[in-house]
Amino acid sequence: MQLELLISKFQEKDEKAFEELYTMYSDSMHGVIYNIVRDHDIAEEIMQGVFIKAWNNASSYSAEKGRFFTWILNIARNAAIDKTRSKAFKNSKKNLAAEYFVDILQHSDNLDEQTDAIGIKKFVSQLAKKCIEVIELLYFKGYTQKEASETLDMPIGTIKTRNRNCIKELRTIVLK
């Protein structure tokens, strides 16, 4: 079926057109979503939601504004970003394995050896416990300052000050 006709039928709620467009675009959508959420199951769930949203809002698509692929791609991208901003998603990612955060580590089962190989472990371990907590959350686990503030149950201003002071202290240790 020609793409324009297929899209027109999709807008008229033709289920066969839905199936064909799903077959045509699902792999591309899944790839875009996966690159944002980094989880195949979540990407699959979001992708299905994207097609349902496209189906329910098909009348809002206009060929004069752009290609159908671009329209549905924007829906997918926005849905994936919305998912990553959700509190449940953020909480589920806080204790992920190292390979999620640091793709350059080849053997995540030996994280101590890898970090020690670049010399970080011996320097960070010399810091006070309060500094280690903040640096671990902000730099090794990828928390925002706000998330670190909530996790450590301290004001964000304290996190910012402690971060600045601890990095200063770390520089002093490294330059010895």
PDB file of C-alpha atoms in Angstrom:
ATOM      1  CA  MET A   1       0.000   0.000   0.000  1.00  0.00           C
ATOM      2  CA  GLN A   2       1.278   3.486  -0.853  1.00  0.00           C
ATOM      3  CA  LEU A   3       2.423   5.422   2.250  1.00  0.00           C
ATOM      4  CA  GLU A   4       0.006   8.366   1.826  1.00  0.00           C
ATOM      5  CA  LEU A   5      -2.932   5.976   1.445  1.00  0.00           C
ATOM      6  CA  LEU A   6      -1.706   3.922   4.385  1.00  0.00           C
ATOM      7  CA  ILE A   7      -1.526   7.013   6.588  1.00  0.00           C
ATOM      8  CA  SER A   8      -4.941   8.137   5.429  1.00  0.00           C
ATOM      9  CA  LYS A   9      -6.405   4.731   6.313  1.00  0.00           C
ATOM     10  CA  PHE A  10      -4.586   4.897   9.675  1.00  0.00           C
ATOM     11  CA  GLN A  11      -6.285   8.238  10.350  1.00  0.00           C
ATOM     12  CA  GLU A  12      -9.614   6.611   9.478  1.00  0.00           C
ATOM     13  CA  LYS A  13      -8.885   3.966  12.179  1.00  0.00           C
ATOM     14  CA  ASP A  14      -8.177   1.102   9.767  1.00  0.00           C
ATOM     15  CA  GLU A  15      -6.586  -1.682  11.858  1.00  0.00           C
ATOM     16  CA  LYS A  16      -4.725  -3.167   8.893  1.00  0.00           C
ATOM     17  CA  ALA A  17      -3.083   0.202   8.255  1.00  0.00           C
ATOM     18  CA  PHE A  18      -2.130   0.334  11.950  1.00  0.00           C
ATOM     19  CA  GLU A  19      -0.492  -3.100  11.685  1.00  0.00           C
ATOM     20  CA  GLU A  20       1.435  -2.156   8.551  1.00  0.00           C
ATOM     21  CA  LEU A  21       2.704   1.114  10.003  1.00  0.00           C
ATOM     22  CA  TYR A  22       3.630  -0.684  13.221  1.00  0.00           C
ATOM     23  CA  THR A  23       5.618  -3.234  11.208  1.00  0.00           C
ATOM     24  CA  MET A  24       7.293  -0.473   9.184  1.00  0.00           C
ATOM     25  CA  TYR A  25       8.297   1.746  12.096  1.00  0.00           C
ATOM     26  CA  SER A  26       8.456  -0.345  15.272  1.00  0.00           C
ATOM     27  CA  ASP A  27      12.151  -1.260  14.962  1.00  0.00           C
ATOM     28  CA  SER A  28      13.156   2.370  14.393  1.00  0.00           C
ATOM     29  CA  MET A  29      10.983   3.583  17.258  1.00  0.00           C
ATOM     30  CA  HIS A  30      12.318   0.902  19.588  1.00  0.00           C
ATOM     31  CA  GLY A  31      15.893   1.927  18.751  1.00  0.00           C
ATOM     32  CA  VAL A  32      15.260   5.602  19.459  1.00  0.00           C
ATOM     33  CA  ILE A  33      13.458   4.841  22.712  1.00  0.00           C
ATOM     34  CA  TYR A  34      16.075   2.308  23.826  1.00  0.00           C
ATOM     35  CA  ASN A  35      18.869   4.850  23.303  1.00  0.00           C
ATOM     36  CA  ILE A  36      17.119   7.082  25.820  1.00  0.00           C
ATOM     37  CA  VAL A  37      15.899   4.598  28.458  1.00  0.00           C
ATOM     38  CA  ARG A  38      18.577   1.868  28.054  1.00  0.00           C
ATOM     39  CA  ASP A  39      16.187  -0.967  28.884  1.00  0.00           C
ATOM     40  CA  HIS A  40      14.629  -3.221  26.226  1.00  0.00           C
ATOM     41  CA  ASP A  41      11.496  -4.073  28.216  1.00  0.00           C
ATOM     42  CA  ILE A  42      10.768  -0.456  29.070  1.00  0.00           C
ATOM     43  CA  ALA A  43      11.500   0.555  25.469  1.00  0.00           C
ATOM     44  CA  GLU A  44       9.010  -2.047  24.240  1.00  0.00           C
ATOM     45  CA  GLU A  45       6.359  -0.817  26.667  1.00  0.00           C
ATOM     46  CA  ILE A  46       6.885   2.828  25.670  1.00  0.00           C
ATOM     47  CA  MET A  47       6.849   1.940  21.964  1.00  0.00           C
ATOM     48  CA  GLN A  48       3.469   0.256  22.276  1.00  0.00           C
ATOM     49  CA  GLY A  49       2.179   3.313  24.124  1.00  0.00           C
ATOM     50  CA  VAL A  50       3.523   5.533  21.362  1.00  0.00           C
ATOM     51  CA  PHE A  51       1.571   3.663  18.698  1.00  0.00           C
ATOM     52  CA  ILE A  52      -1.590   3.777  20.795  1.00  0.00           C
ATOM     53  CA  LYS A  53      -1.108   7.520  21.304  1.00  0.00           C
ATOM     54  CA  ALA A  54      -0.523   7.964  17.563  1.00  0.00           C
ATOM     55  CA  TRP A  55      -3.669   5.938  16.860  1.00  0.00           C
ATOM     56  CA  ASN A  56      -5.752   8.034  19.265  1.00  0.00           C
ATOM     57  CA  ASN A  57      -4.334  11.319  17.939  1.00  0.00           C
ATOM     58  CA  ALA A  58      -4.031  10.357  14.269  1.00  0.00           C
ATOM     59  CA  SER A  59      -6.259  13.244  13.234  1.00  0.00           C
ATOM     60  CA  SER A  60      -3.640  15.718  14.515  1.00  0.00           C
ATOM     61  CA  TYR A  61      -1.092  14.526  11.943  1.00  0.00           C
ATOM     62  CA  SER A  62      -0.779  16.779   8.907  1.00  0.00           C
ATOM     63  CA  ALA A  63       1.409  15.970   5.909  1.00  0.00           C
ATOM     64  CA  GLU A  64       1.894  19.717   5.356  1.00  0.00           C
ATOM     65  CA  LYS A  65       3.706  19.989   8.705  1.00  0.00           C
ATOM     66  CA  GLY A  66       6.108  17.109   8.074  1.00  0.00           C
ATOM     67  CA  ARG A  67       6.571  13.430   7.374  1.00  0.00           C
ATOM     68  CA  PHE A  68       4.581  10.810   9.307  1.00  0.00           C
ATOM     69  CA  PHE A  69       7.811   9.138  10.409  1.00  0.00           C
ATOM     70  CA  THR A  70       9.041  12.410  11.942  1.00  0.00           C
ATOM     71  CA  TRP A  71       5.686  12.942  13.666  1.00  0.00           C
ATOM     72  CA  ILE A  72       5.650   9.517  15.290  1.00  0.00           C
ATOM     73  CA  LEU A  73       9.382   9.735  16.048  1.00  0.00           C
ATOM     74  CA  ASN A  74       8.765  12.926  18.043  1.00  0.00           C
ATOM     75  CA  ILE A  75       5.992  11.194  19.979  1.00  0.00           C
ATOM     76  CA  ALA A  76       8.401   8.325  20.754  1.00  0.00           C
ATOM     77  CA  ARG A  77      11.242  10.607  21.790  1.00  0.00           C
ATOM     78  CA  ASN A  78       9.013  12.700  24.048  1.00  0.00           C
ATOM     79  CA  ALA A  79       7.486   9.596  25.639  1.00  0.00           C
ATOM     80  CA  ALA A  80      10.932   8.168  26.374  1.00  0.00           C
ATOM     81  CA  ILE A  81      12.141  11.435  27.879  1.00  0.00           C
ATOM     82  CA  ASP A  82       8.986  11.678  29.988  1.00  0.00           C
ATOM     83  CA  LYS A  83       9.643   8.161  31.251  1.00  0.00           C
ATOM     84  CA  THR A  84      13.226   8.969  32.268  1.00  0.00           C
ATOM     85  CA  ARG A  85      11.992  12.014  34.168  1.00  0.00           C
ATOM     86  CA  SER A  86       9.498   9.981  36.182  1.00  0.00           C
ATOM     87  CA  LYS A  87      10.344   9.344  39.813  1.00  0.00           C
ATOM     88  CA  ALA A  88       9.729   5.586  39.489  1.00  0.00           C
ATOM     89  CA  PHE A  89      12.204   5.337  36.594  1.00  0.00           C
ATOM     90  CA  LYS A  90      14.864   7.322  38.444  1.00  0.00           C
ATOM     91  CA  ASN A  91      14.449   5.182  41.541  1.00  0.00           C
ATOM     92  CA  SER A  92      14.724   1.972  39.510  1.00  0.00           C
ATOM     93  CA  LYS A  93      18.030   3.130  38.008  1.00  0.00           C
ATOM     94  CA  LYS A  94      19.808   4.133  41.230  1.00  0.00           C
ATOM     95  CA  ASN A  95      21.323   0.718  41.879  1.00  0.00           C
ATOM     96  CA  LEU A  96      22.208  -0.335  38.359  1.00  0.00           C
ATOM     97  CA  ALA A  97      25.366  -2.188  37.491  1.00  0.00           C
ATOM     98  CA  ALA A  98      28.403  -0.143  36.532  1.00  0.00           C
ATOM     99  CA  GLU A  99      28.135  -0.954  32.815  1.00  0.00           C
ATOM    100  CA  TYR A 100      24.939   1.114  32.604  1.00  0.00           C
ATOM    101  CA  PHE A 101      26.809   4.222  33.693  1.00  0.00           C
ATOM    102  CA  VAL A 102      30.319   3.644  32.458  1.00  0.00           C
ATOM    103  CA  ASP A 103      30.370   1.931  29.093  1.00  0.00           C
ATOM    104  CA  ILE A 104      34.172   2.074  28.977  1.00  0.00           C
ATOM    105  CA  LEU A 105      34.548  -0.382  31.830  1.00  0.00           C
ATOM    106  CA  GLN A 106      34.979  -3.703  30.104  1.00  0.00           C
ATOM    107  CA  HIS A 107      34.635  -5.930  33.138  1.00  0.00           C
ATOM    108  CA  SER A 108      32.111  -4.477  35.544  1.00  0.00           C
ATOM    109  CA  ASP A 109      32.540  -7.450  37.868  1.00  0.00           C
ATOM    110  CA  ASN A 110      35.935  -6.049  38.791  1.00  0.00           C
ATOM    111  CA  LEU A 111      35.078  -2.390  39.332  1.00  0.00           C
ATOM    112  CA  ASP A 112      37.642  -1.855  42.103  1.00  0.00           C
ATOM    113  CA  GLU A 113      40.471  -3.009  39.853  1.00  0.00           C
ATOM    114  CA  GLN A 114      39.258  -0.844  36.965  1.00  0.00           C
ATOM    115  CA  THR A 115      38.914   2.327  39.044  1.00  0.00           C
ATOM    116  CA  ASP A 116      42.194   1.611  40.782  1.00  0.00           C
ATOM    117  CA  ALA A 117      43.867   1.236  37.365  1.00  0.00           C
ATOM    118  CA  ILE A 118      43.125   4.895  36.639  1.00  0.00           C
ATOM    119  CA  GLY A 119      44.180   5.893  40.164  1.00  0.00           C
ATOM    120  CA  ILE A 120      40.893   7.180  41.511  1.00  0.00           C
ATOM    121  CA  LYS A 121      40.255   4.667  44.286  1.00  0.00           C
ATOM    122  CA  LYS A 122      43.341   5.489  46.352  1.00  0.00           C
ATOM    123  CA  PHE A 123      42.602   9.225  46.238  1.00  0.00           C
ATOM    124  CA  VAL A 124      38.873   9.073  46.953  1.00  0.00           C
ATOM    125  CA  SER A 125      39.404   6.595  49.797  1.00  0.00           C
ATOM    126  CA  GLN A 126      41.545   9.219  51.581  1.00  0.00           C
ATOM    127  CA  LEU A 127      38.606  11.612  51.826  1.00  0.00           C
ATOM    128  CA  ALA A 128      36.267  11.878  54.808  1.00  0.00           C
ATOM    129  CA  LYS A 129      33.183   9.633  54.768  1.00  0.00           C
ATOM    130  CA  LYS A 130      30.897  12.628  54.113  1.00  0.00           C
ATOM    131  CA  CYS A 131      32.936  13.494  51.001  1.00  0.00           C
ATOM    132  CA  ILE A 132      32.967   9.923  49.735  1.00  0.00           C
ATOM    133  CA  GLU A 133      29.152   9.779  49.974  1.00  0.00           C
ATOM    134  CA  VAL A 134      28.655  12.982  47.976  1.00  0.00           C
ATOM    135  CA  ILE A 135      31.290  12.201  45.327  1.00  0.00           C
ATOM    136  CA  GLU A 136      29.984   8.657  44.900  1.00  0.00           C
ATOM    137  CA  LEU A 137      26.427   9.868  44.277  1.00  0.00           C
ATOM    138  CA  LEU A 138      27.288  12.825  42.049  1.00  0.00           C
ATOM    139  CA  TYR A 139      30.161  11.439  40.012  1.00  0.00           C
ATOM    140  CA  PHE A 140      29.986   7.652  40.091  1.00  0.00           C
ATOM    141  CA  LYS A 141      26.224   7.106  40.206  1.00  0.00           C
ATOM    142  CA  GLY A 142      25.191  10.109  38.119  1.00  0.00           C
ATOM    143  CA  TYR A 143      22.780  11.668  40.619  1.00  0.00           C
ATOM    144  CA  THR A 144      21.813  15.298  40.243  1.00  0.00           C
ATOM    145  CA  GLN A 145      22.516  17.574  43.184  1.00  0.00           C
ATOM    146  CA  LYS A 146      18.798  17.560  43.977  1.00  0.00           C
ATOM    147  CA  GLU A 147      18.674  13.740  43.954  1.00  0.00           C
ATOM    148  CA  ALA A 148      21.768  13.560  46.168  1.00  0.00           C
ATOM    149  CA  SER A 149      20.141  16.062  48.517  1.00  0.00           C
ATOM    150  CA  GLU A 150      17.041  13.879  48.795  1.00  0.00           C
ATOM    151  CA  THR A 151      19.031  10.645  49.167  1.00  0.00           C
ATOM    152  CA  LEU A 152      21.312  11.997  51.879  1.00  0.00           C
ATOM    153  CA  ASP A 153      18.459  13.979  53.465  1.00  0.00           C
ATOM    154  CA  MET A 154      20.345  17.264  53.541  1.00  0.00           C
ATOM    155  CA  PRO A 155      19.736  20.693  52.022  1.00  0.00           C
ATOM    156  CA  ILE A 156      20.835  21.183  48.437  1.00  0.00           C
ATOM    157  CA  GLY A 157      23.040  24.096  49.525  1.00  0.00           C
ATOM    158  CA  THR A 158      24.925  21.720  51.813  1.00  0.00           C
ATOM    159  CA  ILE A 159      25.394  19.265  48.932  1.00  0.00           C
ATOM    160  CA  LYS A 160      26.766  22.039  46.705  1.00  0.00           C
ATOM    161  CA  THR A 161      29.143  23.322  49.390  1.00  0.00           C
ATOM    162  CA  ARG A 162      30.276  19.841  50.380  1.00  0.00           C
ATOM    163  CA  ASN A 163      30.816  18.919  46.718  1.00  0.00           C
ATOM    164  CA  ARG A 164      32.926  22.026  46.114  1.00  0.00           C
ATOM    165  CA  ASN A 165      34.965  21.517  49.303  1.00  0.00           C
ATOM    166  CA  CYS A 166      35.449  17.793  48.700  1.00  0.00           C
ATOM    167  CA  ILE A 167      36.625  18.327  45.125  1.00  0.00           C
ATOM    168  CA  LYS A 168      39.063  20.961  46.439  1.00  0.00           C
ATOM    169  CA  GLU A 169      40.311  18.462  49.015  1.00  0.00           C
ATOM    170  CA  LEU A 170      40.590  15.769  46.335  1.00  0.00           C
ATOM    171  CA  ARG A 171      42.697  18.103  44.170  1.00  0.00           C
ATOM    172  CA  THR A 172      45.005  18.716  47.113  1.00  0.00           C
ATOM    173  CA  ILE A 173      45.406  14.959  47.665  1.00  0.00           C
ATOM    174  CA  VAL A 174      46.054  14.290  43.986  1.00  0.00           C
ATOM    175  CA  LEU A 175      48.651  17.061  43.679  1.00  0.00           C
ATOM    176  CA  LYS A 176      50.693  15.858  46.695  1.00  0.00           C
TER     177      LYS A 176
END
